[in-house]
């Protein structure tokens, strides 16, 4: 495809929104317009694609999107797109609009949909480049060191924990702060390091409930020790730990009462607060670079690929598709089936990436375990 002949490119955001999605769309619109390709914004993710809820976007339309949180295109978790019938309906819409490339910005489920749609198009002889951009605050996607949204979410958690530490210190209390991360403890682990927390609970540790309570009791005993103690405790807990924060508090309170340790505990669940807010400078920049790379990937006719940000090539990990250094040395391209397979390994704990994260946390932040 030459620059002048680029067919329209459609873009959608899908799944849980992530701060940085808007700057990414803005970059896509800017780069595609400069190449002479019309850009179609699809509203409400795959649901909007199936329904043909599409409108042309110009650079003027997305002016100011650099600093907007959430997704201004709207997003959805679309059950209909999980069926062949739903994907066929979406493909027909794309053909109707004569779209040559679809850029999907989202997480695991969204990229699974992108892979299946790319395969469907190829099997029906439809010339369509489907390109994924990783966006999910959980940082649970493989083949990218960061997904869009992670940096902002982490900064939000750090800010919240700093505030909680102020009140925890004033009242000499112990706080368990729960942060998002459905199946992945990355946000909890990195937030614990960044806030100087006293403890961290994350699913990759695969701790039994009793073990967890034992270790929290030790952390509290140490912190409230009259000689040189600090008289407050912050524990960051990942949502992915399959035990409710309120249950952990209850069990811990029982234990503290039995041990005659008069420490007050509180739970604070940050929830969706972590997903909102204006994107950080890093998320804006990564979004801009991945958005640029995705348009270029469409221009080069790539199908069923994801653009990864600054990937660590660990031993045992698959090889990238070729780095296209002429595009951006920080961006690499990966077949979506490899991304999804490796993501599964991150989620089930067998990935070298997961093992490396856990080992590094234990070795580089020994204060976090008791
Ligand atoms: O996008 C990822 C995520 O924020 C997870 O951390 C969380 O478990 C989930 O989405 C919440 O999804 P929903 O907004 O649909 O409740």
Coordinates of C-alpha atoms and ligand atoms in Angstrom, one line a residue:
X1 CA 0.0 0.0 0.0
X2 CA 1.4 3.4 -0.9
X3 CA 0.8 6.4 1.4
X4 CA -1.7 8.1 -0.9
X5 CA -3.7 4.9 -1.4
X6 CA -4.2 3.9 2.2
X7 CA -7.7 2.6 2.8
X8 CA -9.6 3.9 5.9
X9 CA -8.3 2.7 9.2
X10 CA -10.8 2.0 12.0
X11 CA -9.8 2.2 15.7
X12 CA -11.6 1.0 18.8
X13 CA -11.0 0.7 22.5
X14 CA -12.2 -2.5 24.2
X15 CA -12.5 -4.1 27.7
X16 CA -11.7 -2.2 30.8
X17 CA -10.7 1.3 30.0
X18 CA -7.2 2.5 30.8
X19 CA -5.7 6.0 31.1
X20 CA -3.7 6.6 28.0
X21 CA -6.3 5.2 25.5
X22 CA -7.3 8.7 24.4
X23 CA -3.7 9.9 23.7
X24 CA -3.2 6.7 21.7
X25 CA -6.3 7.3 19.6
X26 CA -5.1 10.9 19.1
X27 CA -1.7 9.7 17.8
X28 CA -3.4 7.2 15.5
X29 CA -5.6 9.9 14.0
X30 CA -2.6 12.3 13.6
X31 CA -0.3 9.7 12.0
X32 CA -3.0 8.2 9.7
X33 CA -4.1 11.7 8.6
X34 CA -0.6 12.7 7.7
X35 CA -0.4 9.5 5.6
X36 CA -3.7 10.4 3.9
X37 CA -5.8 7.6 5.4
X38 CA -9.2 8.4 6.7
X39 CA -9.7 7.3 10.3
X40 CA -13.0 5.8 11.6
X41 CA -13.6 5.9 15.3
X42 CA -15.7 3.0 16.5
X43 CA -17.8 3.8 19.6
X44 CA -18.3 1.3 22.5
X45 CA -15.7 -1.3 21.4
X46 CA -16.7 -4.5 19.6
X47 CA -20.4 -3.8 20.4
X48 CA -20.2 -0.6 18.4
X49 CA -18.4 -2.4 15.6
X50 CA -21.1 -5.0 15.3
X51 CA -23.8 -2.3 15.3
X52 CA -21.9 0.0 12.8
X53 CA -21.6 2.8 15.4
X54 CA -18.8 4.5 13.6
X55 CA -17.8 8.1 12.7
X56 CA -14.9 9.7 10.9
X57 CA -12.3 11.3 13.2
X58 CA -10.1 14.2 12.2
X59 CA -7.1 15.6 14.1
X60 CA -9.4 18.5 15.2
X61 CA -11.9 16.0 16.8
X62 CA -9.2 14.5 19.0
X63 CA -7.6 17.8 20.0
X64 CA -7.2 17.8 23.8
X65 CA -7.4 14.0 24.0
X66 CA -3.8 13.8 25.3
X67 CA -4.9 14.7 28.8
X68 CA -8.2 13.0 29.0
X69 CA -8.7 9.9 31.2
X70 CA -10.9 6.9 30.3
X71 CA -11.9 6.2 26.7
X72 CA -13.7 9.0 24.9
X73 CA -14.7 6.5 22.2
X74 CA -16.3 4.4 24.9
X75 CA -15.6 0.7 25.6
X76 CA -17.4 -2.5 26.3
X77 CA -16.9 -6.1 27.3
X78 CA -18.9 -7.6 24.4
X79 CA -20.4 -11.1 24.7
X80 CA -21.7 -11.1 21.1
X81 CA -18.2 -10.7 19.7
X82 CA -17.2 -14.0 21.3
X83 CA -19.5 -15.8 18.8
X84 CA -18.6 -16.4 15.2
X85 CA -21.9 -14.7 14.2
X86 CA -20.9 -11.6 16.0
X87 CA -17.5 -11.4 14.4
X88 CA -19.0 -12.0 11.0
X89 CA -21.4 -9.0 11.6
X90 CA -18.4 -6.9 12.6
X91 CA -16.4 -8.0 9.5
X92 CA -19.4 -7.0 7.3
X93 CA -19.4 -3.5 8.8
X94 CA -15.7 -3.1 8.1
X95 CA -16.2 -4.2 4.5
X96 CA -19.1 -1.8 4.2
X97 CA -16.8 1.0 5.2
X98 CA -14.0 -0.3 3.0
X99 CA -11.7 -0.4 6.0
X100 CA -8.2 -1.7 5.3
X101 CA -6.9 -1.8 8.9
X102 CA -8.4 -2.2 12.3
X103 CA -6.5 -1.1 15.4
X104 CA -7.7 -2.6 18.7
X105 CA -6.6 -1.0 21.9
X106 CA -7.2 -3.3 24.9
X107 CA -6.3 -6.2 27.1
X108 CA -6.3 -10.0 27.0
X109 CA -10.0 -10.5 25.9
X110 CA -9.8 -7.6 23.4
X111 CA -6.7 -9.0 21.7
X112 CA -8.3 -12.5 21.6
X113 CA -11.1 -10.9 19.7
X114 CA -8.6 -9.1 17.4
X115 CA -6.9 -12.4 16.6
X116 CA -10.1 -14.2 15.8
X117 CA -11.3 -11.3 13.6
X118 CA -8.0 -11.2 11.7
X119 CA -8.3 -15.0 11.1
X120 CA -11.9 -14.7 10.0
X121 CA -10.9 -11.9 7.5
X122 CA -8.0 -14.0 6.1
X123 CA -10.1 -17.1 5.8
X124 CA -12.7 -15.2 3.7
X125 CA -10.1 -13.5 1.5
X126 CA -10.9 -10.0 3.0
X127 CA -7.8 -7.7 2.9
X128 CA -7.8 -6.5 6.5
X129 CA -4.8 -5.7 8.8
X130 CA -5.8 -6.2 12.4
X131 CA -3.2 -4.7 14.8
X132 CA -3.4 -4.7 18.6
X133 CA -2.1 -2.2 21.1
X134 CA -1.7 -3.4 24.7
X135 CA -3.8 -1.4 27.2
X136 CA -4.8 -2.7 30.6
X137 CA -3.9 -1.3 34.0
X138 CA -3.2 -4.8 35.2
X139 CA 0.1 -5.3 33.2
X140 CA -0.9 -8.9 32.7
X141 CA -0.1 -9.0 28.9
X142 CA 2.9 -10.7 27.5
X143 CA 5.3 -9.4 24.9
X144 CA 5.3 -5.8 26.3
X145 CA 7.1 -4.5 29.3
X146 CA 4.3 -2.1 30.0
X147 CA 0.7 -1.8 28.8
X148 CA -1.0 1.5 28.4
X149 CA -2.6 2.7 31.7
X150 CA -0.2 0.9 34.1
X151 CA 2.0 3.9 34.9
X152 CA -1.0 6.1 35.6
X153 CA -2.7 3.5 37.8
X154 CA 0.6 2.9 39.7
X155 CA 0.9 6.7 40.3
X156 CA -2.7 6.9 41.5
X157 CA -2.1 4.0 44.0
X158 CA 1.1 5.6 45.3
X159 CA -0.7 8.9 45.8
X160 CA -3.5 7.1 47.7
X161 CA -1.1 5.1 49.8
X162 CA 0.9 8.2 50.7
X163 CA -2.3 9.8 52.0
X164 CA -3.3 6.6 53.9
X165 CA 0.1 6.5 55.5
X166 CA -0.5 10.0 56.9
X167 CA -3.6 9.0 58.7
X168 CA -2.2 5.5 59.6
X169 CA 0.7 7.2 61.3
X170 CA -1.5 9.7 63.2
X171 CA -3.6 6.9 64.7
X172 CA -0.9 4.2 64.9
X173 CA -3.0 2.0 62.7
X174 CA -2.5 -0.9 60.4
X175 CA -4.0 -0.5 56.9
X176 CA -4.7 -3.2 54.3
X177 CA -5.0 -1.3 50.9
X178 CA -6.5 -3.4 48.1
X179 CA -5.6 -2.5 44.6
X180 CA -7.0 -3.7 41.2
X181 CA -5.4 -6.6 39.3
X182 CA -7.9 -9.3 38.6
X183 CA -5.4 -12.2 38.1
X184 CA -2.1 -10.4 38.3
X185 CA -0.2 -8.9 41.2
X186 CA 2.0 -6.5 39.3
X187 CA 0.3 -3.3 40.5
X188 CA 0.3 -4.5 44.2
X189 CA 4.0 -5.6 43.9
X190 CA 5.3 -2.4 42.3
X191 CA 3.1 -0.1 44.5
X192 CA 4.4 -1.8 47.6
X193 CA 8.0 -1.1 46.6
X194 CA 7.2 2.5 45.5
X195 CA 5.3 3.4 48.7
X196 CA 7.8 1.8 51.1
X197 CA 5.0 -0.5 52.3
X198 CA 5.6 -3.0 55.1
X199 CA 4.0 -6.0 53.4
X200 CA 2.4 -7.1 50.1
X201 CA -0.1 -9.8 49.3
X202 CA -0.2 -11.0 45.6
X203 CA -1.6 -14.0 43.9
X204 CA 1.7 -15.2 42.3
X205 CA 3.0 -15.9 45.9
X206 CA 0.3 -18.6 46.1
X207 CA 0.3 -18.2 49.9
X208 CA -2.1 -20.2 52.0
X209 CA -4.5 -18.1 54.2
X210 CA -2.8 -19.2 57.5
X211 CA 0.7 -18.4 56.1
X212 CA -0.6 -15.0 55.1
X213 CA -2.0 -14.3 58.6
X214 CA 1.3 -15.5 60.2
X215 CA 3.4 -13.2 58.1
X216 CA 1.1 -10.2 58.7
X217 CA 1.3 -10.8 62.5
X218 CA 5.1 -10.9 62.3
X219 CA 5.1 -7.6 60.3
X220 CA 2.9 -6.0 62.9
X221 CA 4.9 -7.3 65.9
X222 CA 8.1 -5.9 64.3
X223 CA 6.5 -2.5 63.4
X224 CA 4.9 -1.9 66.8
X225 CA 8.0 -3.1 68.8
X226 CA 8.5 -0.4 71.5
X227 CA 12.2 -0.2 70.7
X228 CA 12.6 1.7 67.4
X229 CA 9.2 0.6 66.1
X230 CA 7.3 2.7 63.6
X231 CA 3.8 2.3 65.0
X232 CA 1.9 2.0 61.7
X233 CA 1.7 -0.6 59.0
X234 CA 0.8 -0.5 55.3
X235 CA 0.1 -3.7 53.5
X236 CA -0.8 -3.6 49.8
X237 CA -3.0 -6.4 48.8
X238 CA -3.8 -7.4 45.2
X239 CA -7.5 -7.9 44.2
X240 CA -6.2 -11.2 42.6
X241 CA -5.5 -12.8 46.0
X242 CA -8.6 -15.1 46.3
X243 CA -9.4 -14.1 49.9
X244 CA -11.5 -11.1 50.8
X245 CA -9.7 -8.2 52.4
X246 CA -12.4 -8.1 55.1
X247 CA -11.8 -11.7 55.9
X248 CA -8.0 -11.1 56.2
X249 CA -8.8 -8.2 58.6
X250 CA -11.1 -10.4 60.7
X251 CA -8.6 -13.2 61.0
X252 CA -5.8 -10.8 61.7
X253 CA -7.9 -9.0 64.4
X254 CA -8.5 -12.3 66.1
X255 CA -4.9 -13.1 66.1
X256 CA -3.9 -9.7 67.4
X257 CA -6.4 -10.0 70.2
X258 CA -5.1 -13.5 71.1
X259 CA -1.5 -12.2 71.2
X260 CA -2.5 -9.2 73.3
X261 CA -1.4 -6.7 70.6
X262 CA -3.8 -3.8 70.8
X263 CA -3.5 -2.6 67.2
X264 CA -6.4 -1.2 65.2
X265 CA -6.7 -2.3 61.6
X266 CA -8.6 -0.8 58.7
X267 CA -9.2 -1.9 55.1
X268 CA -9.3 0.5 52.2
X269 CA -10.4 -0.9 48.7
X270 CA -9.3 1.6 46.0
X271 CA -11.3 -0.2 43.3
X272 CA -12.1 1.8 40.1
X273 CA -10.4 4.9 41.5
X274 CA -7.2 3.3 40.2
X275 CA -8.5 3.1 36.6
X276 CA -9.5 6.8 36.3
X277 CA -7.7 10.1 36.0
X278 CA -5.7 12.0 33.5
X279 CA -3.0 9.8 31.9
X280 CA 0.6 10.3 33.2
X281 CA 3.3 11.7 30.8
X282 CA 4.6 8.1 30.4
X283 CA 1.3 6.7 29.3
X284 CA 0.8 9.6 26.9
X285 CA 4.2 9.0 25.4
X286 CA 3.9 5.2 25.2
X287 CA 0.4 5.6 23.7
X288 CA 1.8 8.0 21.1
X289 CA 4.6 5.7 20.1
X290 CA 2.5 2.5 20.0
X291 CA -0.2 4.4 18.1
X292 CA 2.3 5.5 15.5
X293 CA 3.7 2.0 15.2
X294 CA 0.2 0.5 14.8
X295 CA -0.6 2.8 11.9
X296 CA 2.7 1.9 10.2
X297 CA 2.0 -1.8 10.8
X298 CA -1.3 -1.4 8.9
X299 CA 0.6 0.5 6.2
X300 CA 2.9 -2.5 5.9
X301 CA -0.1 -4.9 5.7
X302 CA 0.6 -6.8 8.9
X303 CA -2.3 -8.8 10.2
X304 CA -2.8 -10.5 13.6
X305 CA 0.0 -8.7 15.4
X306 CA 0.5 -6.6 18.5
X307 CA 3.0 -3.8 19.0
X308 CA 4.9 -4.3 22.3
X309 CA 6.7 -1.6 24.3
X310 CA 10.4 -2.1 25.2
X311 CA 10.3 -5.8 25.6
X312 CA 12.8 -7.6 27.8
X313 CA 13.9 -10.7 25.9
X314 CA 14.3 -13.1 28.8
X315 CA 15.7 -16.6 28.2
X316 CA 12.8 -19.1 27.4
X317 CA 10.7 -16.3 25.9
X318 CA 9.6 -16.4 22.3
X319 CA 11.3 -14.4 19.6
X320 CA 9.7 -11.2 18.4
X321 CA 8.5 -10.9 14.8
X322 CA 11.4 -8.6 13.8
X323 CA 11.9 -5.2 15.3
X324 CA 11.3 -2.9 12.4
X325 CA 14.1 -0.6 13.7
X326 CA 13.3 1.9 11.0
X327 CA 10.0 2.5 12.7
X328 CA 10.9 2.7 16.4
X329 CA 13.6 0.8 18.3
X330 CA 11.5 0.6 21.4
X331 CA 8.6 -1.1 19.6
X332 CA 8.5 -4.7 18.6
X333 CA 5.8 -6.7 16.8
X334 CA 4.5 -10.0 17.9
X335 CA 2.0 -12.5 16.4
X336 CA -1.2 -12.3 18.5
X337 CA -1.3 -16.0 19.1
X338 CA 2.1 -15.8 20.7
X339 CA 1.0 -12.9 22.8
X340 CA -2.1 -14.7 24.0
X341 CA -0.2 -18.0 24.7
X342 CA 2.4 -16.2 26.7
X343 CA -0.2 -14.1 28.5
X344 CA -1.8 -17.4 29.7
X345 CA 1.6 -18.4 31.1
X346 CA 1.8 -15.0 33.0
X347 CA -1.6 -15.6 34.4
X348 CA -1.0 -19.2 35.5
X349 CA 2.4 -18.3 37.0
X350 CA 4.6 -20.5 34.6
X351 CA 6.0 -17.6 32.6
X352 CA 9.6 -16.6 33.0
X353 CA 8.3 -13.0 33.3
X354 CA 6.2 -13.9 36.4
X355 CA 9.0 -15.9 38.0
X356 CA 11.4 -13.0 37.3
X357 CA 9.0 -10.5 38.9
X358 CA 8.5 -12.5 42.0
X359 CA 12.3 -13.3 42.4
X360 CA 13.2 -9.7 41.9
X361 CA 10.7 -8.5 44.4
X362 CA 12.0 -10.9 47.1
X363 CA 15.7 -10.1 46.4
X364 CA 15.5 -6.4 45.8
X365 CA 12.8 -5.5 48.4
X366 CA 13.6 -7.9 51.3
X367 CA 11.8 -5.6 53.8
X368 CA 8.5 -6.6 52.3
X369 CA 8.5 -10.2 53.7
X370 CA 8.4 -11.2 57.2
Ligands
LIG1 O1 -9.2 -3.7 33.3 C1 -8.7 -4.6 34.3 C2 -9.6 -4.4 35.5 O2 -9.5 -3.1 36.0 C3 -9.2 -5.4 36.6 O3 -8.1 -4.9 37.4 C4 -10.5 -5.5 37.4 O4 -10.6 -6.7 38.1 C5 -11.5 -5.4 36.3 O5 -10.9 -4.7 35.2 C6 -12.8 -4.7 36.7 O6 -13.7 -4.8 35.6 P1 -15.1 -4.0 35.6 O7 -14.8 -2.6 35.4 O8 -15.8 -4.6 34.4 O9 -15.7 -4.3 36.9

